[in-house]
Short mmCIF file of C-alpha atoms in Angstrom, two decimals:
data_model
loop_
_atom_site.label_atom_id
_atom_site.label_comp_id
_atom_site.label_asym_id
_atom_site.label_seq_id
_atom_site.Cartn_x
_atom_site.Cartn_y
_atom_site.Cartn_z
CA UNK A 1 -87.35 -54.61 -43.25
CA UNK A 2 -90.49 -56.76 -41.50
CA UNK A 3 -91.13 -55.52 -37.89
CA UNK A 4 -93.44 -56.50 -34.94
CA UNK A 5 -94.50 -54.19 -32.67
CA UNK A 6 -97.35 -53.04 -29.88
CA UNK A 7 -98.65 -50.12 -31.55
CA UNK A 8 -101.68 -47.76 -30.22
CA UNK A 9 -102.98 -46.10 -33.84
CA UNK A 10 -104.74 -43.02 -33.74
CA UNK A 11 -108.10 -43.29 -36.17
CA UNK A 12 -109.69 -41.00 -37.54
CA UNK A 13 -114.18 -42.36 -37.06
CA UNK A 14 -116.35 -42.14 -39.90
CA UNK A 15 -118.99 -40.23 -37.76
CA UNK A 16 -116.41 -36.64 -37.70
CA UNK A 17 -113.06 -35.31 -36.89
CA UNK A 18 -113.08 -37.81 -33.33
CA UNK A 19 -109.68 -39.20 -32.26
CA UNK A 20 -110.62 -42.95 -31.63
CA UNK A 21 -107.98 -45.62 -29.81
CA UNK A 22 -106.87 -48.26 -31.57
CA UNK A 23 -104.93 -51.08 -30.16
CA UNK A 24 -103.81 -54.17 -31.49
CA UNK A 25 -100.47 -56.46 -32.43
CA UNK A 26 -99.78 -56.39 -35.81
CA UNK A 27 -96.80 -57.20 -38.33
CA UNK A 28 -95.94 -55.02 -41.05
CA UNK A 29 -93.61 -54.31 -43.98
CA UNK A 30 -91.53 -51.15 -43.89
CA UNK A 31 -89.23 -49.49 -46.68
CA UNK A 32 -86.74 -47.52 -45.81
CA UNK A 33 -86.67 -44.66 -47.62
CA UNK A 34 -84.39 -41.43 -47.35
CA UNK A 35 -87.12 -39.89 -45.47
CA UNK A 36 -87.61 -42.78 -42.86
CA UNK A 37 -83.93 -42.77 -42.47
CA UNK A 38 -84.29 -39.21 -41.57
CA UNK A 39 -87.09 -39.07 -39.25
CA UNK A 40 -85.53 -41.56 -37.62
CA UNK A 41 -82.08 -39.50 -36.63
CA UNK A 42 -83.64 -36.64 -35.70
CA UNK A 43 -85.91 -39.11 -33.36
CA UNK A 44 -82.35 -40.41 -31.97
CA UNK A 45 -80.74 -36.59 -32.26
CA UNK A 46 -83.26 -35.81 -29.78
CA UNK A 47 -82.73 -38.31 -27.34
CA UNK A 48 -79.18 -37.73 -27.68
CA UNK A 49 -79.19 -34.25 -27.14
CA UNK A 50 -81.72 -34.16 -24.40
CA UNK A 51 -79.35 -36.34 -23.12
CA UNK A 52 -76.20 -34.49 -23.40
CA UNK A 53 -77.70 -31.70 -21.94
CA UNK A 54 -78.63 -33.16 -19.12
CA UNK A 55 -74.35 -34.10 -18.83
CA UNK A 56 -74.25 -30.51 -19.67
CA UNK A 57 -75.82 -29.09 -16.78
CA UNK A 58 -74.57 -32.10 -14.23
CA UNK A 59 -70.57 -30.68 -14.94
CA UNK A 60 -71.35 -27.08 -14.34
CA UNK A 61 -72.50 -28.47 -10.59
CA UNK A 62 -69.16 -31.60 -10.42
CA UNK A 63 -66.85 -28.29 -11.83
CA UNK A 64 -65.98 -30.99 -14.32
CA UNK A 65 -64.07 -29.68 -17.42
CA UNK A 66 -63.32 -33.06 -19.74
CA UNK A 67 -62.50 -30.84 -23.43
CA UNK A 68 -59.02 -29.77 -22.97
CA UNK A 69 -57.18 -28.16 -25.93
CA UNK A 70 -53.87 -29.83 -27.49
CA UNK A 71 -52.55 -26.38 -27.77
CA UNK A 72 -52.88 -24.50 -24.93
CA UNK A 73 -54.33 -27.02 -22.39
CA UNK A 74 -57.02 -24.83 -21.36
CA UNK A 75 -60.04 -26.74 -20.56
CA UNK A 76 -63.28 -26.70 -20.95
CA UNK A 77 -67.02 -28.09 -19.86
CA UNK A 78 -68.32 -28.83 -23.83
CA UNK A 79 -66.59 -29.72 -26.55
CA UNK A 80 -68.34 -26.20 -28.26
CA UNK A 81 -67.20 -24.26 -26.18
CA UNK A 82 -63.22 -26.30 -26.62
CA UNK A 83 -64.33 -25.80 -30.55
CA UNK A 84 -65.01 -22.10 -30.22
CA UNK A 85 -61.57 -21.58 -28.26
CA UNK A 86 -59.78 -23.61 -30.92
CA UNK A 87 -60.57 -20.69 -33.04
CA UNK A 88 -58.09 -18.36 -31.24
CA UNK A 89 -55.02 -20.47 -32.65
CA UNK A 90 -56.17 -21.04 -36.36
CA UNK A 91 -57.52 -17.33 -36.06
CA UNK A 92 -60.85 -18.31 -37.98
CA UNK A 93 -63.65 -15.94 -38.07
CA UNK A 94 -66.77 -17.64 -39.62
CA UNK A 95 -69.66 -15.67 -38.61
CA UNK A 96 -69.82 -12.25 -40.32
CA UNK A 97 -72.16 -9.26 -39.57
CA UNK A 98 -74.31 -8.55 -42.96
CA UNK A 99 -74.31 -4.66 -42.16
CA UNK A 100 -70.37 -3.72 -41.12
CA UNK A 101 -69.03 -7.10 -42.30
CA UNK A 102 -66.88 -7.92 -38.89
CA UNK A 103 -66.40 -11.34 -38.58
CA UNK A 104 -66.40 -13.46 -34.96
CA UNK A 105 -65.39 -16.42 -33.73
CA UNK A 106 -68.43 -17.84 -32.28
CA UNK A 107 -72.42 -17.23 -33.01
CA UNK A 108 -73.18 -16.03 -29.69
CA UNK A 109 -70.53 -13.23 -29.98
CA UNK A 110 -71.99 -12.31 -33.40
CA UNK A 111 -75.51 -12.07 -31.59
CA UNK A 112 -73.91 -10.05 -29.23
CA UNK A 113 -72.56 -7.66 -31.77
CA UNK A 114 -76.10 -7.51 -33.53
CA UNK A 115 -77.24 -5.80 -30.56
CA UNK A 116 -75.09 -2.59 -31.00
CA UNK A 117 -76.97 -1.94 -34.48
CA UNK A 118 -80.27 -2.67 -33.62
CA UNK A 119 -79.95 -0.83 -29.80
CA UNK A 120 -81.49 -3.83 -28.34
CA UNK A 121 -81.61 -4.71 -25.02
CA UNK A 122 -82.94 -7.63 -23.76
CA UNK A 123 -82.02 -7.82 -20.14
CA UNK A 124 -83.30 -5.64 -17.87
CA UNK A 125 -82.30 -4.87 -13.81
CA UNK A 126 -85.41 -5.87 -11.47
CA UNK A 127 -84.08 -3.04 -9.35
CA UNK A 128 -83.08 -0.01 -11.16
CA UNK A 129 -84.88 -0.80 -14.80
CA UNK A 130 -81.30 -0.72 -16.32
CA UNK A 131 -81.09 -2.65 -19.33
CA UNK A 132 -77.86 -4.68 -21.01
CA UNK A 133 -77.54 -6.04 -24.10
CA UNK A 134 -75.57 -8.58 -22.57
CA UNK A 135 -77.14 -11.15 -19.75
CA UNK A 136 -73.14 -11.61 -17.96
CA UNK A 137 -73.30 -7.39 -18.04
CA UNK A 138 -76.76 -7.52 -16.07
CA UNK A 139 -75.32 -10.45 -14.08
CA UNK A 140 -72.42 -8.07 -12.97
CA UNK A 141 -74.80 -4.97 -12.37
CA UNK A 142 -76.52 -6.94 -10.07
CA UNK A 143 -73.92 -6.72 -7.89
CA UNK A 144 -73.55 -2.71 -7.52
CA UNK A 145 -76.52 -2.96 -5.44
CA UNK A 146 -76.22 -6.24 -3.43
CA UNK A 147 -72.31 -5.37 -2.44
CA UNK A 148 -71.41 -8.63 -3.54
CA UNK A 149 -68.10 -9.41 -4.74
CA UNK A 150 -67.25 -12.82 -5.15
CA UNK A 151 -64.00 -12.88 -6.50
CA UNK A 152 -60.78 -12.82 -4.87
CA UNK A 153 -57.11 -12.35 -5.53
CA UNK A 154 -55.50 -15.30 -4.42
CA UNK A 155 -52.15 -12.96 -4.00
CA UNK A 156 -53.62 -9.83 -2.24
CA UNK A 157 -56.68 -10.53 -1.49
CA UNK A 158 -58.51 -7.78 -3.31
CA UNK A 159 -61.92 -8.91 -4.24
CA UNK A 160 -63.67 -7.43 -7.56
CA UNK A 161 -67.72 -7.86 -9.11
CA UNK A 162 -66.73 -9.63 -12.26
CA UNK A 163 -64.46 -13.06 -13.02
CA UNK A 164 -63.45 -10.49 -15.85
CA UNK A 165 -62.06 -7.59 -13.74
CA UNK A 166 -60.04 -9.92 -11.69
CA UNK A 167 -58.69 -11.57 -14.59
CA UNK A 168 -57.43 -7.88 -15.47
CA UNK A 169 -56.34 -7.32 -12.27
CA UNK A 170 -54.03 -10.35 -11.92
CA UNK A 171 -51.80 -9.26 -14.79
CA UNK A 172 -51.09 -6.42 -13.00
CA UNK A 173 -49.14 -8.61 -10.86
CA UNK A 174 -47.97 -11.11 -13.67
CA UNK A 175 -47.19 -8.27 -15.44
CA UNK A 176 -48.62 -9.65 -18.59
CA UNK A 177 -49.82 -7.13 -21.54
CA UNK A 178 -51.02 -9.52 -23.72
CA UNK A 179 -52.71 -6.79 -26.43
CA UNK A 180 -50.41 -4.93 -28.32
CA UNK A 181 -50.84 -1.62 -30.82
CA UNK A 182 -49.57 -2.52 -34.47
CA UNK A 183 -49.25 1.14 -34.72
CA UNK A 184 -46.72 2.06 -31.76
CA UNK A 185 -46.42 -1.31 -30.16
CA UNK A 186 -47.42 -0.17 -26.88
CA UNK A 187 -49.12 -3.14 -25.05
CA UNK A 188 -51.80 -3.29 -22.61
CA UNK A 189 -53.49 -5.12 -20.52
CA UNK A 190 -57.18 -5.15 -21.50
CA UNK A 191 -58.50 -5.01 -25.24
CA UNK A 192 -61.24 -2.36 -24.50
CA UNK A 193 -58.12 0.13 -23.32
CA UNK A 194 -56.15 -1.00 -27.08
CA UNK A 195 -58.69 -0.25 -29.03
CA UNK A 196 -59.51 3.53 -26.91
CA UNK A 197 -55.98 3.77 -27.22
CA UNK A 198 -56.02 2.98 -31.28
CA UNK A 199 -58.06 6.57 -32.06
CA UNK A 200 -55.47 8.14 -30.46
CA UNK A 201 -53.68 7.32 -33.72
CA UNK A 202 -56.84 7.74 -35.98
CA UNK A 203 -58.12 10.70 -34.33
CA UNK A 204 -61.95 9.12 -34.49
CA UNK A 205 -64.40 10.47 -31.85
CA UNK A 206 -66.92 8.24 -32.39
CA UNK A 207 -69.03 8.83 -29.05
CA UNK A 208 -70.96 12.29 -29.05
CA UNK A 209 -72.38 14.32 -26.57
CA UNK A 210 -76.01 15.54 -27.12
CA UNK A 211 -76.03 18.34 -25.65
CA UNK A 212 -72.85 19.80 -26.75
CA UNK A 213 -72.13 18.05 -29.67
CA UNK A 214 -68.45 17.21 -27.81
CA UNK A 215 -66.81 14.20 -29.02
CA UNK A 216 -64.84 11.95 -27.45
CA UNK A 217 -63.02 8.65 -27.85
CA UNK A 218 -64.27 6.47 -26.05
CA UNK A 219 -68.04 5.49 -24.23
CA UNK A 220 -66.45 5.93 -21.08
CA UNK A 221 -64.91 9.17 -21.42
CA UNK A 222 -68.78 10.43 -22.92
CA UNK A 223 -70.20 9.50 -19.71
CA UNK A 224 -68.01 10.74 -17.45
CA UNK A 225 -68.48 14.06 -19.42
CA UNK A 226 -72.41 14.16 -19.69
CA UNK A 227 -72.09 13.86 -15.43
CA UNK A 228 -70.85 17.77 -16.27
CA UNK A 229 -73.98 18.66 -17.32
CA UNK A 230 -76.18 16.70 -15.16
CA UNK A 231 -74.51 16.73 -11.73
CA UNK A 232 -74.44 13.45 -11.15
CA UNK A 233 -72.24 12.34 -8.99
CA UNK A 234 -72.45 8.62 -7.94
CA UNK A 235 -69.27 7.59 -6.43
CA UNK A 236 -68.36 8.18 -2.56
CA UNK A 237 -65.83 8.38 -0.78
CA UNK A 238 -66.39 5.91 2.28
CA UNK A 239 -64.22 7.71 4.37
CA UNK A 240 -65.35 11.19 4.49
CA UNK A 241 -68.70 10.85 1.42
CA UNK A 242 -67.04 13.32 -0.79
CA UNK A 243 -68.37 12.66 -4.17
CA UNK A 244 -66.56 12.02 -7.36
CA UNK A 245 -68.41 11.66 -11.55
CA UNK A 246 -66.09 8.50 -11.79
CA UNK A 247 -64.89 5.50 -10.09
CA UNK A 248 -60.75 6.63 -10.74
CA UNK A 249 -61.32 10.22 -9.66
CA UNK A 250 -62.69 8.26 -6.37
CA UNK A 251 -59.53 5.68 -6.68
CA UNK A 252 -56.84 8.56 -6.48
CA UNK A 253 -59.13 10.38 -3.84
CA UNK A 254 -58.85 7.39 -1.96
CA UNK A 255 -55.12 7.12 -1.53
CA UNK A 256 -55.02 10.28 0.54
CA UNK A 257 -57.05 8.73 3.20
CA UNK A 258 -54.46 5.69 2.74
CA UNK A 259 -51.41 7.20 2.21
CA UNK A 260 -50.48 4.99 -0.72
CA UNK A 261 -48.83 6.26 -3.91
CA UNK A 262 -48.28 4.00 -5.80
CA UNK A 263 -46.36 5.58 -9.04
CA UNK A 264 -43.30 6.06 -8.57
CA UNK A 265 -40.52 8.50 -10.82
CA UNK A 266 -37.49 6.59 -12.21
CA UNK A 267 -35.20 9.87 -11.59
CA UNK A 268 -35.64 11.29 -8.62
CA UNK A 269 -37.91 8.44 -7.20
CA UNK A 270 -40.66 10.79 -6.25
CA UNK A 271 -43.60 9.25 -6.18
CA UNK A 272 -47.36 9.76 -7.06
CA UNK A 273 -51.21 9.16 -5.98
CA UNK A 274 -51.97 8.86 -9.57
CA UNK A 275 -50.52 7.86 -13.51
CA UNK A 276 -51.26 11.52 -14.75
CA UNK A 277 -49.76 13.03 -12.02
CA UNK A 278 -46.35 10.58 -12.21
CA UNK A 279 -46.92 11.84 -16.19
CA UNK A 280 -47.48 15.18 -15.55
CA UNK A 281 -43.99 15.13 -13.23
CA UNK A 282 -42.13 13.41 -15.80
CA UNK A 283 -42.38 16.37 -17.94
CA UNK A 284 -40.31 18.38 -15.41
CA UNK A 285 -36.77 15.62 -16.50
CA UNK A 286 -37.97 15.68 -20.44
CA UNK A 287 -39.02 19.12 -20.40
CA UNK A 288 -41.74 18.56 -22.54
CA UNK A 289 -44.61 21.04 -23.04
CA UNK A 290 -47.28 19.23 -25.36
CA UNK A 291 -50.19 22.54 -24.88
CA UNK A 292 -49.68 25.77 -26.44
CA UNK A 293 -51.96 28.59 -26.26
CA UNK A 294 -52.98 29.13 -30.31
CA UNK A 295 -53.43 32.57 -29.04
CA UNK A 296 -49.91 33.74 -27.30
CA UNK A 297 -48.06 30.57 -28.17
CA UNK A 298 -47.04 30.01 -24.54
CA UNK A 299 -46.45 26.22 -23.97
CA UNK A 300 -47.72 24.52 -20.80
CA UNK A 301 -46.75 20.57 -18.88
CA UNK A 302 -50.80 20.41 -18.51
CA UNK A 303 -53.70 20.68 -20.40
CA UNK A 304 -55.81 21.89 -16.77
CA UNK A 305 -52.40 24.60 -17.22
CA UNK A 306 -53.26 26.06 -20.46
CA UNK A 307 -57.50 25.93 -19.97
CA UNK A 308 -56.89 28.29 -16.69
CA UNK A 309 -54.59 30.35 -18.99
CA UNK A 310 -56.55 30.92 -21.35
CA UNK A 311 -59.19 32.79 -19.59
CA UNK A 312 -56.59 35.81 -19.47
CA UNK A 313 -57.03 35.89 -22.68
CA UNK A 314 -61.10 35.61 -22.68
CA UNK A 315 -61.37 37.17 -19.69
CA UNK A 316 -63.56 34.32 -17.87
CA UNK A 317 -64.15 33.70 -14.72
CA UNK A 318 -66.20 30.16 -14.71
CA UNK A 319 -65.47 29.27 -10.99
CA UNK A 320 -68.12 30.96 -8.82
CA UNK A 321 -68.22 31.07 -4.95
CA UNK A 322 -71.67 30.50 -3.66
CA UNK A 323 -71.67 32.18 -0.97
CA UNK A 324 -70.54 35.92 -1.91
CA UNK A 325 -69.81 34.91 -5.57
CA UNK A 326 -66.52 36.37 -5.87
CA UNK A 327 -65.39 34.48 -9.64
CA UNK A 328 -62.31 32.92 -10.59
CA UNK A 329 -60.51 31.47 -13.65
CA UNK A 330 -59.35 28.43 -12.21
CA UNK A 331 -61.13 26.11 -9.83
CA UNK A 332 -58.40 25.62 -7.64
CA UNK A 333 -58.39 29.42 -7.25
CA UNK A 334 -62.07 29.03 -6.00
CA UNK A 335 -61.55 25.81 -3.63
CA UNK A 336 -58.53 27.60 -2.14
CA UNK A 337 -60.77 30.90 -1.68
CA UNK A 338 -63.86 28.75 -0.15
CA UNK A 339 -61.58 28.35 2.96
CA UNK A 340 -61.91 31.49 3.72
CA UNK A 341 -65.15 30.89 4.36
CA UNK A 342 -64.32 27.87 5.62
CA UNK A 343 -61.64 28.83 7.51
CA UNK A 344 -59.66 25.14 7.11
CA UNK A 345 -55.97 25.77 6.74
CA UNK A 346 -54.94 22.17 5.36
CA UNK A 347 -51.19 22.91 5.16
CA UNK A 348 -49.36 22.55 8.70
CA UNK A 349 -45.77 23.30 9.40
CA UNK A 350 -44.06 20.28 11.19
CA UNK A 351 -41.69 22.82 12.67
CA UNK A 352 -43.80 26.19 14.14
CA UNK A 353 -47.60 24.24 13.95
CA UNK A 354 -48.10 27.52 11.75
CA UNK A 355 -51.22 26.50 9.11
CA UNK A 356 -52.13 27.80 5.62
CA UNK A 357 -55.00 27.76 3.16
CA UNK A 358 -52.86 27.12 0.29
CA UNK A 359 -50.25 25.02 -1.25
CA UNK A 360 -48.14 28.17 -2.24
CA UNK A 361 -48.35 30.21 1.23
CA UNK A 362 -47.37 26.96 2.75
CA UNK A 363 -43.93 26.44 0.54
CA UNK A 364 -43.23 29.87 0.77
CA UNK A 365 -43.74 29.95 4.73
CA UNK A 366 -40.98 26.63 4.86
CA UNK A 367 -38.34 28.73 3.27
CA UNK A 368 -37.91 31.19 6.26
CA UNK A 369 -37.01 27.77 8.48
CA UNK A 370 -34.90 26.51 5.53
CA UNK A 371 -33.65 29.58 4.77
CA UNK A 372 -33.47 29.06 0.64
CA UNK A 373 -34.03 32.07 -1.66
CA UNK A 374 -35.37 30.80 -4.83
CA UNK A 375 -35.88 34.64 -6.39
CA UNK A 376 -32.54 36.25 -7.58
CA UNK A 377 -31.89 39.74 -9.23
CA UNK A 378 -29.22 39.61 -11.17
CA UNK A 379 -27.70 43.23 -11.43
CA UNK A 380 -24.45 42.54 -10.66
CA UNK A 381 -23.28 43.28 -14.39
CA UNK A 382 -24.26 47.05 -14.02
CA UNK A 383 -24.03 47.44 -10.03
CA UNK A 384 -20.97 45.10 -8.76
CA UNK A 385 -23.07 44.00 -6.14
CA UNK A 386 -22.98 40.43 -6.41
CA UNK A 387 -26.85 39.23 -6.08
CA UNK A 388 -29.72 39.12 -3.35
CA UNK A 389 -32.07 36.59 -2.67
CA UNK A 390 -35.41 36.69 -1.70
CA UNK A 391 -37.80 34.06 -0.50
CA UNK A 392 -40.79 34.86 -2.81
CA UNK A 393 -41.58 36.99 -5.51
CA UNK A 394 -43.79 39.28 -4.05
CA UNK A 395 -40.43 40.42 -1.34
CA UNK A 396 -38.16 40.90 -4.66
CA UNK A 397 -40.60 42.69 -6.21
CA UNK A 398 -40.85 45.63 -3.42
CA UNK A 399 -37.02 45.57 -2.94
CA UNK A 400 -36.86 46.34 -6.89
CA UNK A 401 -38.35 49.52 -6.74
CA UNK A 402 -35.24 50.91 -5.39
CA UNK A 403 -33.74 50.88 -8.24
CA UNK A 404 -36.24 52.67 -10.71
CA UNK A 405 -34.91 53.15 -14.51
CA UNK A 406 -33.40 49.85 -14.81
CA UNK A 407 -34.43 47.01 -16.67
CA UNK A 408 -34.54 44.03 -14.51
CA UNK A 409 -34.81 39.83 -15.06
CA UNK A 410 -37.23 38.32 -12.41
CA UNK A 411 -35.51 34.52 -12.33
CA UNK A 412 -38.12 31.70 -10.73
CA UNK A 413 -36.87 28.35 -10.26
CA UNK A 414 -38.83 25.65 -8.16
CA UNK A 415 -42.12 25.73 -7.42
CA UNK A 416 -42.55 29.31 -8.64
CA UNK A 417 -41.33 29.02 -12.15
CA UNK A 418 -44.41 26.58 -12.44
CA UNK A 419 -46.64 29.44 -11.20
CA UNK A 420 -45.60 31.94 -13.92
CA UNK A 421 -43.19 32.83 -16.71
CA UNK A 422 -40.26 34.58 -16.83
CA UNK A 423 -41.03 38.42 -16.88
CA UNK A 424 -38.66 41.05 -18.73
CA UNK A 425 -40.58 44.45 -17.65
CA UNK A 426 -39.30 47.93 -18.00
CA UNK A 427 -39.77 49.89 -14.88
#
């Protein structure tokens, strides 16, 4: 090929390594070898890439998404993002981890995954120094300091710190649950919730506490548990400034102030502030008691009730009052006891305005207005006197002492049946 061009050559002088500029016009013959072609292609690619990077950046400002998927019509800013998206439909995962052989749809996902093995966290917060393995995680974290919630729901105007959280929230309106368990077919709104759920079937608990070696199914549960050691309660109520160790506890607590009870029972239409309370309540209809004591075999609807029950066998009273050092078997009993110091009586009767420290005492008082007597002593078979009703078990026990030497049965229903088992006692 014959080429003619103005060129500026760099020549090395005879005196040494000094570079000398030489300008001239000359005609020369260039034989196109594979190396020449390759070099020229690289130059053209470089110029093209530089131009495409500018176009890619410019599209960010225009919000233009010219590349669309033919199958689901989702659009993207770049062709590379479209190609990565297409692997969702094809199922292709060409990038595999050398250590655990887990495969991914894109190289970026593989790079991100490798950091789980290396522990690398290259992105750090310039405010608190927290480190993250992903830039997106750092970006989302920074909104904690700024209070910024730039993503809002069009339907309920609720705001979120990240686009991902908004997308998950939108599914509460649409009812969409795209992630399903391949064992029990339970469906979930988030992939992370599905991954956490699967450990129920496998029994896997990969996250362990360094202090007490207790193991957990997912990292959020471990983080929440660690706060029991550190005493950290980073989530505070905007209204009463009460602090909590997890955001979910705070969310349930704020409903006390708002009066919101979003969970309702399908059987009796009773409503609850949290899904946990609804699940426990449902067991009153099904009769399910999944938690049993390994010492006496007594069964309970809640794990917390079983935990409290076990202290009867151990004699343990782990909850102590800071003021008088009196100890209690359950946290609930301690909370009620503290009110003797503070004078707080949060339960008030609407009919006579009398106030009470505990809910059981309040419920017992309400029966004096309604006339309901839930505790009965069945002695009609021996004395042919029918049955006599009492508003509380203490009144019945007092009456029971007037019939010595007989085998009596305490029948509790309603609230009392959930507090103590049926008693068969020889007097």
